[in-house]
Coordinates of C-alpha atoms and ligand atoms in Angstrom, one line a residue:
M1 CA -2.9 -10.6 25.5
K2 CA -1.5 -12.5 22.7
S3 CA 0.5 -10.9 19.9
I4 CA 3.3 -11.8 17.6
T5 CA 6.2 -10.6 17.6
L6 CA 9.6 -10.5 14.6
K7 CA 12.2 -11.3 17.1
E8 CA 14.8 -10.8 14.8
P9 CA 15.0 -11.2 10.5
G10 CA 14.0 -14.9 9.8
Q11 CA 11.4 -15.7 13.4
F12 CA 8.1 -14.9 14.2
E13 CA 7.2 -16.2 17.4
R14 CA 3.8 -16.5 19.4
S15 CA 4.5 -14.2 22.2
T16 CA 2.6 -12.2 25.0
C17 CA 2.3 -8.1 25.1
H18 CA 1.3 -5.6 28.4
D19 CA -2.3 -4.9 28.1
P20 CA -2.5 -1.2 26.5
G21 CA -5.0 0.3 29.3
T22 CA -7.6 2.5 29.4
P23 CA -7.8 5.3 26.4
G24 CA -6.5 9.3 27.1
P25 CA -7.8 12.2 26.0
G26 CA -8.1 11.7 22.5
E27 CA -7.7 8.1 21.9
A28 CA -9.5 4.7 20.9
R29 CA -8.6 1.4 22.2
I30 CA -8.8 -0.7 19.3
L31 CA -9.5 -4.5 18.9
I32 CA -7.3 -5.5 16.1
D33 CA -9.0 -8.3 14.0
K34 CA -8.2 -8.7 10.7
V35 CA -4.1 -7.7 9.8
G36 CA -2.4 -7.6 5.8
I37 CA 0.5 -8.3 5.2
C38 CA 2.7 -6.4 2.6
G39 CA 6.2 -6.2 1.0
T40 CA 7.2 -4.2 3.9
D41 CA 6.3 -6.9 6.4
L42 CA 8.7 -9.6 3.8
H43 CA 11.5 -7.3 3.8
A44 CA 11.6 -7.0 7.8
F45 CA 11.0 -10.8 8.1
R46 CA 13.7 -11.0 5.7
G47 CA 16.6 -8.5 7.2
R48 CA 16.2 -5.9 4.3
Q49 CA 14.5 -3.4 6.2
P50 CA 17.0 -0.9 6.8
F51 CA 17.1 1.2 10.1
F52 CA 14.1 -1.6 11.1
E53 CA 14.7 -2.6 15.2
Y54 CA 14.3 -5.9 16.5
P55 CA 11.7 -7.3 17.7
R56 CA 9.5 -5.7 16.3
I57 CA 5.3 -6.3 16.8
L58 CA 4.1 -5.7 13.0
G59 CA 0.9 -5.6 11.6
H60 CA -0.1 -1.9 9.7
E61 CA -2.8 -3.4 7.4
L62 CA -5.7 -3.0 10.1
G63 CA -9.2 -4.1 10.4
V64 CA -10.3 -2.9 13.8
V65 CA -13.1 -3.2 16.3
V66 CA -13.5 -0.2 18.5
E67 CA -13.4 -1.3 21.9
A68 CA -13.6 2.3 24.2
V69 CA -12.9 5.4 23.0
G70 CA -11.2 8.4 25.6
E71 CA -12.3 12.1 26.4
G72 CA -13.3 14.3 24.0
V73 CA -13.5 11.5 21.3
E74 CA -16.5 12.1 19.0
G75 CA -17.9 10.0 16.1
L76 CA -16.6 6.7 16.8
E77 CA -18.4 4.3 19.3
P78 CA -17.9 0.6 20.7
G79 CA -19.0 -2.3 18.1
D80 CA -17.3 0.5 15.6
R81 CA -15.5 -1.0 12.5
C82 CA -12.4 0.9 11.3
A83 CA -9.8 0.9 9.0
V84 CA -6.5 2.6 10.4
E85 CA -4.2 4.8 9.0
P86 CA -1.1 4.4 10.4
Y87 CA 0.9 6.9 9.7
L88 CA 1.6 8.6 12.9
N89 CA 2.6 12.2 12.2
C90 CA 3.7 15.3 14.2
K91 CA 1.6 17.7 13.5
T92 CA 4.0 20.5 13.8
C93 CA 6.7 20.0 10.7
V94 CA 7.2 21.4 7.7
A95 CA 5.0 18.3 5.6
C96 CA 2.5 18.6 8.0
R97 CA 2.0 22.2 8.8
A98 CA 1.2 21.9 4.4
G99 CA -1.2 18.9 5.5
K100 CA 1.5 16.6 3.8
T101 CA 0.9 13.8 7.0
N102 CA 1.7 11.2 4.7
C103 CA 5.7 12.2 4.6
C104 CA 5.6 13.8 7.8
T105 CA 9.4 14.6 8.7
H106 CA 9.2 12.7 11.8
L107 CA 6.6 10.1 10.7
R108 CA 6.3 7.2 12.8
V109 CA 4.4 4.2 11.0
L110 CA 2.8 1.6 13.2
G111 CA 4.1 -2.0 12.6
V112 CA 7.2 -0.4 10.6
H113 CA 9.0 2.3 13.7
I114 CA 7.0 1.4 16.1
D115 CA 5.0 -1.9 17.0
G116 CA 1.9 -2.5 15.4
G117 CA -0.7 -4.7 15.4
M118 CA -0.1 -8.4 15.4
R119 CA -1.9 -8.1 19.1
E120 CA -5.2 -8.2 20.2
S121 CA -5.9 -4.8 21.1
I122 CA -4.1 -1.4 20.7
L123 CA -4.6 2.4 21.7
V124 CA -4.2 4.9 18.8
P125 CA -5.0 8.6 18.4
A126 CA -9.0 8.4 17.3
E127 CA -8.5 11.1 14.8
K128 CA -6.5 7.7 12.6
L129 CA -9.9 5.5 12.8
H130 CA -11.8 5.7 9.1
T131 CA -15.2 3.9 9.9
S132 CA -17.8 2.1 7.9
K133 CA -20.9 0.7 9.0
S134 CA -21.2 -1.7 5.8
L135 CA -17.3 -2.4 5.3
S136 CA -16.4 -5.7 6.6
T137 CA -13.1 -5.5 8.8
A138 CA -10.5 -7.5 5.9
Q139 CA -12.2 -5.2 3.5
L140 CA -11.0 -2.5 6.7
A141 CA -7.6 -4.1 6.1
L142 CA -7.5 -3.3 2.5
V143 CA -7.6 -0.2 2.5
E144 CA -4.2 0.7 3.8
T145 CA -2.5 -0.8 0.2
L146 CA -5.4 0.8 -1.8
G147 CA -4.4 4.2 -0.5
I148 CA -0.7 3.7 -1.5
G149 CA -2.6 3.5 -5.6
A150 CA -5.3 6.1 -4.6
H151 CA -2.4 8.7 -3.6
A152 CA 0.0 8.2 -6.2
V153 CA -3.1 8.9 -8.7
D154 CA -3.7 11.6 -6.9
R155 CA 0.2 13.0 -7.1
A156 CA -0.3 12.5 -10.6
Q157 CA -3.3 14.0 -11.4
L158 CA -5.0 11.5 -13.7
Q159 CA -7.5 12.5 -16.5
R160 CA -10.0 11.2 -18.0
D161 CA -9.5 9.0 -21.1
E162 CA -4.7 10.0 -20.2
K163 CA -2.8 7.4 -21.8
V164 CA -1.5 5.5 -18.7
L165 CA 1.4 3.2 -18.2
V166 CA 1.8 1.1 -15.0
V167 CA 4.5 -0.7 -14.6
G168 CA 4.3 -3.7 -12.4
A169 CA 0.9 -5.5 -11.1
G170 CA 2.1 -6.9 -7.9
P171 CA -0.5 -5.2 -4.8
I172 CA 1.0 -1.6 -5.2
G173 CA 0.3 -2.0 -9.1
L174 CA -3.2 -3.7 -8.4
S175 CA -4.1 -0.8 -6.3
L176 CA -2.7 1.5 -8.9
L177 CA -4.2 0.2 -11.2
Q178 CA -7.4 -0.1 -9.3
F179 CA -7.5 3.9 -8.8
A180 CA -6.1 5.2 -12.3
R181 CA -9.7 2.8 -13.7
V182 CA -11.7 4.8 -11.0
A183 CA -10.1 8.3 -12.9
S184 CA -11.3 6.8 -16.1
A185 CA -8.0 6.6 -18.0
D186 CA -7.0 4.6 -21.0
I187 CA -4.7 2.0 -19.3
A188 CA -1.8 -0.3 -20.0
L189 CA 0.0 -2.5 -17.6
L190 CA 3.4 -3.7 -18.7
E191 CA 3.7 -6.7 -15.8
L192 CA 7.0 -10.0 -17.3
N193 CA 5.0 -12.1 -14.5
P194 CA 2.6 -13.9 -16.5
V195 CA 0.4 -14.9 -13.5
R196 CA 0.4 -11.3 -12.4
G197 CA -1.0 -9.7 -16.1
Q198 CA -3.4 -12.6 -15.9
F199 CA -4.7 -11.4 -13.0
A200 CA -5.1 -7.8 -13.5
K201 CA -6.8 -8.6 -16.4
D202 CA -9.5 -10.8 -15.0
Q203 CA -9.7 -9.3 -11.8
I204 CA -9.3 -5.3 -13.0
G205 CA -10.1 -5.7 -16.0
I206 CA -6.8 -4.2 -17.7
E207 CA -7.4 -5.6 -21.5
R208 CA -3.9 -3.9 -22.7
V209 CA -1.6 -5.9 -20.7
M210 CA 2.3 -6.1 -22.1
S211 CA 4.8 -9.1 -20.9
D212 CA 7.7 -8.7 -23.4
L213 CA 10.2 -6.2 -22.7
D214 CA 12.5 -6.5 -26.2
T215 CA 8.9 -4.8 -27.5
A216 CA 7.6 -3.0 -24.7
V217 CA 8.4 0.4 -25.9
E218 CA 7.6 -0.2 -29.8
E219 CA 4.4 -1.3 -28.3
V220 CA 3.7 1.2 -26.0
E221 CA 4.5 3.6 -29.2
A222 CA 2.2 1.9 -31.4
W223 CA -0.4 2.0 -28.7
T224 CA -0.5 5.6 -28.6
D225 CA 0.5 6.4 -32.2
G226 CA 4.2 7.0 -31.5
D227 CA 2.7 10.0 -28.7
L228 CA 4.2 7.5 -25.8
P229 CA 1.9 8.2 -22.2
T230 CA 1.8 11.2 -20.8
A231 CA 1.9 9.1 -17.2
V232 CA 3.8 6.6 -16.3
F233 CA 3.7 4.9 -12.7
D234 CA 6.3 2.5 -12.0
A235 CA 5.7 0.3 -8.9
T236 CA 7.8 -2.7 -9.2
G237 CA 10.7 -1.3 -6.6
N238 CA 13.5 -2.6 -9.3
P239 CA 16.2 -0.6 -9.8
Q240 CA 16.0 -1.0 -13.8
S241 CA 12.7 -0.9 -13.9
M242 CA 13.0 2.5 -12.3
E243 CA 15.3 3.7 -14.9
S244 CA 13.5 2.5 -17.8
A245 CA 10.4 4.1 -16.9
F246 CA 11.6 7.6 -18.3
G247 CA 12.2 6.1 -21.4
Y248 CA 8.2 5.7 -21.8
V249 CA 7.3 9.1 -21.0
A250 CA 5.8 11.4 -23.4
N251 CA 7.0 14.9 -24.0
G252 CA 5.8 17.2 -21.3
G253 CA 4.3 13.9 -19.4
R254 CA 5.1 12.9 -15.7
L255 CA 6.6 10.0 -13.9
T256 CA 5.6 9.0 -10.5
L257 CA 7.7 6.5 -8.6
V258 CA 5.4 4.4 -6.4
G259 CA 7.7 1.6 -5.6
L260 CA 10.8 2.7 -3.9
I261 CA 14.6 0.6 -3.3
Q262 CA 17.5 1.3 -1.0
G263 CA 19.6 2.8 -3.5
D264 CA 20.4 5.3 -6.2
I265 CA 18.7 5.6 -9.7
T266 CA 20.5 7.6 -12.5
F267 CA 18.8 8.5 -15.7
K268 CA 19.6 10.9 -18.6
D269 CA 19.5 14.4 -18.7
P270 CA 19.5 15.4 -21.8
E271 CA 16.2 13.0 -22.5
F272 CA 14.6 14.4 -19.1
H273 CA 15.2 17.8 -20.0
R274 CA 14.1 17.2 -23.9
R275 CA 11.0 15.9 -22.9
E276 CA 10.5 18.3 -19.9
I277 CA 9.2 15.4 -17.9
T278 CA 7.6 15.6 -14.4
L279 CA 9.3 13.7 -11.6
L280 CA 7.2 12.4 -8.8
A281 CA 7.6 10.1 -5.5
S282 CA 4.4 8.9 -4.1
R283 CA 4.6 8.2 -0.4
N284 CA 2.1 6.6 1.9
S285 CA -1.6 8.4 1.8
R286 CA -3.4 11.0 3.4
S287 CA -6.8 10.8 5.6
E288 CA -8.2 12.1 2.9
D289 CA -7.9 9.2 0.7
F290 CA -8.6 6.4 3.5
K291 CA -12.3 8.4 3.4
R292 CA -12.5 8.2 -0.3
I293 CA -11.5 4.8 -0.6
I294 CA -13.8 3.7 2.2
S295 CA -17.0 5.0 0.2
L296 CA -15.9 4.0 -3.4
I297 CA -16.0 0.7 -1.9
E298 CA -19.0 1.1 -0.4
L299 CA -20.3 2.1 -3.2
G300 CA -19.1 -0.7 -5.5
D301 CA -16.7 1.3 -7.8
V302 CA -13.6 -0.8 -6.1
D303 CA -14.1 -4.1 -5.7
T304 CA -12.1 -5.6 -2.4
Q305 CA -13.3 -9.3 -3.6
P306 CA -10.2 -10.4 -5.1
W307 CA -7.4 -9.5 -3.5
I308 CA -7.3 -11.7 -0.2
T309 CA -5.8 -14.8 -1.7
H310 CA -4.1 -16.6 1.1
R311 CA -5.8 -16.4 5.1
A312 CA -3.8 -17.7 8.6
G313 CA -5.1 -18.0 12.2
Y314 CA -3.2 -16.8 15.7
G315 CA -2.3 -21.0 15.9
D316 CA -0.7 -21.5 12.1
F317 CA 0.3 -17.4 11.5
V318 CA 4.0 -18.3 12.0
E319 CA 3.9 -21.6 10.1
S320 CA 2.0 -20.3 7.1
F321 CA 4.1 -16.7 7.1
S322 CA 7.2 -18.9 5.1
G323 CA 5.2 -20.6 2.7
W324 CA 3.8 -17.0 1.6
L325 CA 7.1 -16.2 0.5
E326 CA 7.6 -18.4 -2.2
P327 CA 6.2 -17.0 -5.8
E328 CA 4.2 -20.2 -6.7
A329 CA 2.0 -19.2 -3.7
G330 CA 0.6 -16.9 -6.1
V331 CA 0.0 -14.5 -3.0
V332 CA -1.8 -11.5 -3.9
K333 CA -2.6 -10.3 -0.1
A334 CA -2.3 -12.6 2.3
M335 CA -4.0 -11.9 6.0
L336 CA -3.8 -12.8 9.8
E337 CA -7.3 -12.9 11.4
L338 CA -6.8 -12.1 14.6
G339 CA -10.2 -11.8 15.8
E340 CA -14.2 -13.4 15.2
T341 CA -15.7 -10.6 14.0
A342 CA -16.8 -10.5 10.3
Ligands
ZN1 ZN1 1.6 -2.3 3.5
ZN2 ZN1 4.8 16.3 10.6

């Protein structure tokens, strides 16, 4: 079967892999139609993903079609279009027992810790498939990315009309903005890149976009009458930005770190205590997020139209990928199109 393998940092290769065979009990065999590309894939390509093993078949943002189901699988039939929840959890660890499947102690993510979806067909646990009658496989491939923002907004328990600052408008920040809007929060965005700031304005309807770090604190103070926002999200994955984010949080407010770095961040404890800040991490998402996002897209409350800016097929993916790394390419979401399905 056709596949694309990341052989080593910097080297994708058109390859072949073995047929996954017939699905066992509780499994489904799926045809991979669309694969979204994200920062995790770029880090793996650049060799900056720690503990990452090569060669690896990437692909964790998947829009798929069911080919066959194994014994005991209900509610799924061949031909069904699905999003794939790529977080394979152990079901027995302390996090799983608490329903926190997104941060399972032994979590294996398809396309990260084990081979993913850049190939024709794979077997997955049927319970990790979330189907929709009306969404396209391209829309379904966006659900995983949107889940990052949905889960983070959920972690922060945003209230209607609450003043919220989102720092960073890459794909994670955009998905945060989308769900902060769904929560009817009063949103400001701090994004230094004018192209990204404009995208958030035009496509997600964010009116308050700040782009100057020197004046950001004053602007945020003016907007909140000196209170500061009660919820702040950092989606930059930049250590300086994550450390500065503490300074934007209101007394009694909460800071959610969504982007992550491979190092330490520090903060001033007296300020942290004085404000009694609640500090939250947000990782991945859960089954209920996938289901909710699919219904929000179906209802038109989340618009996926602006997201996909770049596409390539099996034949031209390897060549296209390096171009997508350039900031000038303006990639929001690039998509590998493996199949022919709508
Ligand atoms: Zn991703
Ligand atoms: Zn677990």
